[in-house]
């Protein structure tokens, strides 16, 4: 005690016990009266929690005379580097400042005191849970330079939940809730198939920390989502926190999204439940529903806010198709759901010619959407059909591709030379057979197959007076019309009277072959059209009917359908 006073060191149980250990005062213990032993900070009441309280002279004297230190050791903590009290092996002491019998980490065998261990666990509960899924030891060693995952049980003889339960302060409930929520997040991620890689999870962690930083996401451990704020269930108990399942498409508490990463894209989980929504909704001009979207601003502002984390996710998570704003240059006043329905209806209306017709639904815009925009905003079935039509269009431009001539058949195929490896060039067999509907055709003449005749004989039929020649010509004349753009014979299907040549993409009126660009305005949704652009003999010039509003293989059939519907 005299040394402590001289060195101006506060008299505390810790300084007195350490001085007894270091100076060899662990000798005879004087028995004091019961009254003295029941004073605050007496040896009988002393624990690791009050080792640093200040003592007066009388209290210090009681400690020095009455407390035995034979079962104690002084051990330096690897984290705080302070001398700490530890019980000797096999001994239980209330002043032991370490947890567990080994006192050492299982990874680097360093001694870490109770206070430093608990503080490290509490500080990393919200950050270290992202990786090492499927195992219980997801906490990292607090020793500088180590950082390995270590088994808490082998270190402190208790699990993490028990460790947090003996914290002994007002934050115990908060720490336990944080731990339970981290475990729920980990379980949800672990259920996803295929498993997320640690690289993907680290990108997800960085992304969501960034969204929190820019104010577009609540922290995953925000107190507003704590158990104590939730309503009891029918049993009267508070239900556990459940983050939900991860999906690839549509609204959910969690979603798999695509983020640009190292020159490629990577799929990562995003806890969309925690995204901040606008307080004031926008109304969709199509369905009139209120849209509470994420706080994003304009498309340019959203791009800037997401700098460093660009990718399809930026637009996927929004309830309005904001990306269109970058090319349309007007506010987007409709929702993503209505855009999907619009694109599906347009593709169904235009059929194979649809890929070049799909446009922005905003009044007065009519901009044709790109492949990437269809991929982003079309539903899976619509985009699959759109992509198929694009492939068919590319095939149609090949000189050896032919569509099936059967009116009901949508198929086509390439006419391949099976003798490509022969040195001598031989004439190709002009006979074509549709694998879809079994229709026979002639590749050379683009007519139904002239059975029993070669192409040369078919060409000479007018000279030889073949009786079937006129029948074939009549069939072509009655069922087809030449495209004004490329003269290819075109047979009309059961759709409207606005035609698009599948070979040269020329658009025209089926009845008078007038150029459609002179008839219709740029906006495909506009019902007005230039009736004077039809040729004088065209029924659409005088009958007051819009060509795109009726459908049928002939005008008579289409008008009859229209009358029946009315």
Tab-separated table of N, CA, C and O in Angstrom, residues 460-500:
chain	number	residue	atom	x	y	z
A	460	UNK	N	-40.746	-25.701	-118.043
A	460	UNK	CA	-41.160	-25.857	-119.443
A	460	UNK	C	-42.635	-26.190	-119.585
A	460	UNK	O	-43.114	-26.412	-120.691
A	461	UNK	N	-43.356	-26.229	-118.464
A	461	UNK	CA	-44.763	-26.593	-118.531
A	461	UNK	C	-45.578	-25.676	-119.418
A	461	UNK	O	-46.456	-26.147	-120.155
A	462	UNK	N	-45.340	-24.354	-119.431
A	462	UNK	CA	-46.145	-23.530	-120.338
A	462	UNK	C	-45.967	-23.942	-121.796
A	462	UNK	O	-46.912	-23.952	-122.574
A	463	UNK	N	-44.703	-24.319	-122.173
A	463	UNK	CA	-44.426	-24.716	-123.556
A	463	UNK	C	-45.071	-26.046	-123.876
A	463	UNK	O	-45.647	-26.247	-124.953
A	464	UNK	N	-44.975	-27.004	-122.936
A	464	UNK	CA	-45.494	-28.338	-123.174
A	464	UNK	C	-46.993	-28.429	-122.928
A	464	UNK	O	-47.582	-29.488	-123.158
A	465	UNK	N	-47.576	-27.340	-122.381
A	465	UNK	CA	-49.021	-27.352	-122.150
A	465	UNK	C	-49.460	-28.272	-121.032
A	465	UNK	O	-50.521	-28.881	-121.127
A	466	UNK	N	-48.653	-28.399	-120.015
A	466	UNK	CA	-49.009	-29.253	-118.877
A	466	UNK	C	-50.302	-28.726	-118.242
A	466	UNK	O	-50.381	-27.548	-117.858
A	467	UNK	N	-51.305	-29.564	-118.058
A	467	UNK	CA	-52.581	-29.081	-117.506
A	467	UNK	C	-52.477	-28.587	-116.069
A	467	UNK	O	-53.318	-27.808	-115.620
A	468	UNK	N	-51.475	-29.032	-115.329
A	468	UNK	CA	-51.348	-28.599	-113.940
A	468	UNK	C	-50.639	-27.257	-113.797
A	468	UNK	O	-50.632	-26.675	-112.715
A	469	UNK	N	-50.021	-26.794	-114.879
A	469	UNK	CA	-49.311	-25.527	-114.800
A	469	UNK	C	-50.261	-24.390	-114.437
A	469	UNK	O	-49.982	-23.571	-113.569
A	470	UNK	N	-51.376	-24.364	-115.118
A	470	UNK	CA	-52.311	-23.279	-114.882
A	470	UNK	C	-52.886	-23.350	-113.463
A	470	UNK	O	-53.113	-22.327	-112.816
A	471	UNK	N	-53.095	-24.599	-112.947
A	471	UNK	CA	-53.603	-24.756	-111.583
A	471	UNK	C	-52.625	-24.180	-110.562
A	471	UNK	O	-53.018	-23.515	-109.607
A	472	UNK	N	-51.341	-24.477	-110.805
A	472	UNK	CA	-50.325	-23.952	-109.885
A	472	UNK	C	-50.273	-22.431	-109.938
A	472	UNK	O	-50.188	-21.751	-108.903
A	473	UNK	N	-50.324	-21.902	-111.144
A	473	UNK	CA	-50.283	-20.446	-111.283
A	473	UNK	C	-51.518	-19.809	-110.653
A	473	UNK	O	-51.433	-18.737	-110.046
A	474	UNK	N	-52.655	-20.489	-110.800
A	474	UNK	CA	-53.875	-19.969	-110.177
A	474	UNK	C	-53.750	-19.965	-108.649
A	474	UNK	O	-54.201	-19.025	-107.988
A	475	UNK	N	-53.160	-21.041	-108.114
A	475	UNK	CA	-52.976	-21.107	-106.647
A	475	UNK	C	-52.095	-19.958	-106.165
A	475	UNK	O	-52.383	-19.309	-105.162
A	476	UNK	N	-51.007	-19.715	-106.939
A	476	UNK	CA	-50.088	-18.624	-106.543
A	476	UNK	C	-50.806	-17.291	-106.640
A	476	UNK	O	-50.691	-16.433	-105.742
A	477	UNK	N	-51.580	-17.092	-107.695
A	477	UNK	CA	-52.259	-15.822	-107.900
A	477	UNK	C	-53.340	-15.588	-106.849
A	477	UNK	O	-53.533	-14.475	-106.364
A	478	UNK	N	-54.044	-16.654	-106.469
A	478	UNK	CA	-55.148	-16.523	-105.539
A	478	UNK	C	-54.705	-16.466	-104.082
A	478	UNK	O	-55.415	-15.917	-103.240
A	479	UNK	N	-53.566	-17.023	-103.769
A	479	UNK	CA	-53.163	-17.136	-102.359
A	479	UNK	C	-51.959	-16.286	-101.979
A	479	UNK	O	-51.624	-16.210	-100.794
A	480	UNK	N	-51.297	-15.690	-102.933
A	480	UNK	CA	-50.107	-14.888	-102.614
A	480	UNK	C	-50.154	-13.557	-103.345
A	480	UNK	O	-50.927	-13.372	-104.294
A	481	UNK	N	-49.340	-12.640	-102.866
A	481	UNK	CA	-49.097	-11.370	-103.541
A	481	UNK	C	-47.608	-11.093	-103.504
A	481	UNK	O	-46.932	-11.439	-102.523
A	482	UNK	N	-47.068	-10.439	-104.522
A	482	UNK	CA	-45.629	-10.137	-104.527
A	482	UNK	C	-45.334	-8.962	-103.599
A	482	UNK	O	-46.054	-7.965	-103.581
A	483	UNK	N	-44.289	-9.110	-102.785
A	483	UNK	CA	-43.864	-8.008	-101.911
A	483	UNK	C	-43.417	-6.835	-102.773
A	483	UNK	O	-42.601	-7.005	-103.682
A	484	UNK	N	-43.928	-5.616	-102.525
A	484	UNK	CA	-43.497	-4.447	-103.309
A	484	UNK	C	-42.008	-4.141	-103.140
A	484	UNK	O	-41.434	-3.444	-103.975
A	485	UNK	N	-41.395	-4.687	-102.078
A	485	UNK	CA	-39.988	-4.400	-101.842
A	485	UNK	C	-39.031	-5.348	-102.523
A	485	UNK	O	-37.982	-4.930	-103.026
A	486	UNK	N	-39.365	-6.655	-102.535
A	486	UNK	CA	-38.427	-7.636	-103.085
A	486	UNK	C	-39.079	-8.631	-104.039
A	486	UNK	O	-38.392	-9.533	-104.551
A	487	UNK	N	-40.394	-8.503	-104.269
A	487	UNK	CA	-41.141	-9.362	-105.199
A	487	UNK	C	-41.305	-10.797	-104.702
A	487	UNK	O	-41.747	-11.662	-105.453
A	488	UNK	N	-40.935	-11.090	-103.480
A	488	UNK	CA	-41.146	-12.420	-102.930
A	488	UNK	C	-42.644	-12.662	-102.763
A	488	UNK	O	-43.389	-11.800	-102.311
A	489	UNK	N	-43.091	-13.862	-103.175
A	489	UNK	CA	-44.494	-14.202	-103.011
A	489	UNK	C	-44.830	-14.341	-101.526
A	489	UNK	O	-44.166	-15.073	-100.801
A	490	UNK	N	-45.859	-13.643	-101.085
A	490	UNK	CA	-46.250	-13.624	-99.670
A	490	UNK	C	-47.688	-14.101	-99.552
A	490	UNK	O	-48.570	-13.667	-100.309
A	491	UNK	N	-47.902	-15.020	-98.633
A	491	UNK	CA	-49.255	-15.496	-98.373
A	491	UNK	C	-49.741	-14.884	-97.064
A	491	UNK	O	-49.038	-14.886	-96.057
A	492	UNK	N	-50.964	-14.350	-97.055
A	492	UNK	CA	-51.495	-13.689	-95.861
A	492	UNK	C	-51.997	-14.710	-94.846
A	492	UNK	O	-52.626	-15.708	-95.200
A	493	UNK	N	-51.730	-14.460	-93.584
A	493	UNK	CA	-52.238	-15.293	-92.512
A	493	UNK	C	-53.540	-14.742	-91.969
A	493	UNK	O	-54.266	-14.008	-92.649
A	494	UNK	N	-53.816	-15.028	-90.694
A	494	UNK	CA	-55.101	-14.681	-90.092
A	494	UNK	C	-55.015	-13.412	-89.251
A	494	UNK	O	-55.879	-13.163	-88.425
A	495	UNK	N	-53.942	-12.607	-89.422
A	495	UNK	CA	-53.768	-11.405	-88.612
A	495	UNK	C	-54.354	-10.185	-89.335
A	495	UNK	O	-55.170	-10.327	-90.244
A	496	UNK	N	-53.919	-8.976	-88.954
A	496	UNK	CA	-54.464	-7.746	-89.525
A	496	UNK	C	-53.916	-7.519	-90.936
A	496	UNK	O	-53.132	-8.321	-91.461
A	497	UNK	N	-54.266	-6.381	-91.555
A	497	UNK	CA	-53.941	-6.121	-92.961
A	497	UNK	C	-52.713	-5.220	-93.108
A	497	UNK	O	-52.444	-4.717	-94.194
A	498	UNK	N	-51.995	-5.007	-92.003
A	498	UNK	CA	-50.685	-4.347	-92.049
A	498	UNK	C	-49.644	-5.449	-92.182
A	498	UNK	O	-49.427	-6.226	-91.273
A	499	UNK	N	-48.990	-5.526	-93.326
A	499	UNK	CA	-48.082	-6.624	-93.631
A	499	UNK	C	-46.627	-6.171	-93.510
A	499	UNK	O	-46.292	-5.025	-93.833
A	500	UNK	N	-45.771	-7.090	-93.053
A	500	UNK	CA	-44.322	-6.869	-93.015
A	500	UNK	C	-43.643	-8.061	-93.684
A	500	UNK	O	-43.824	-9.201	-93.247
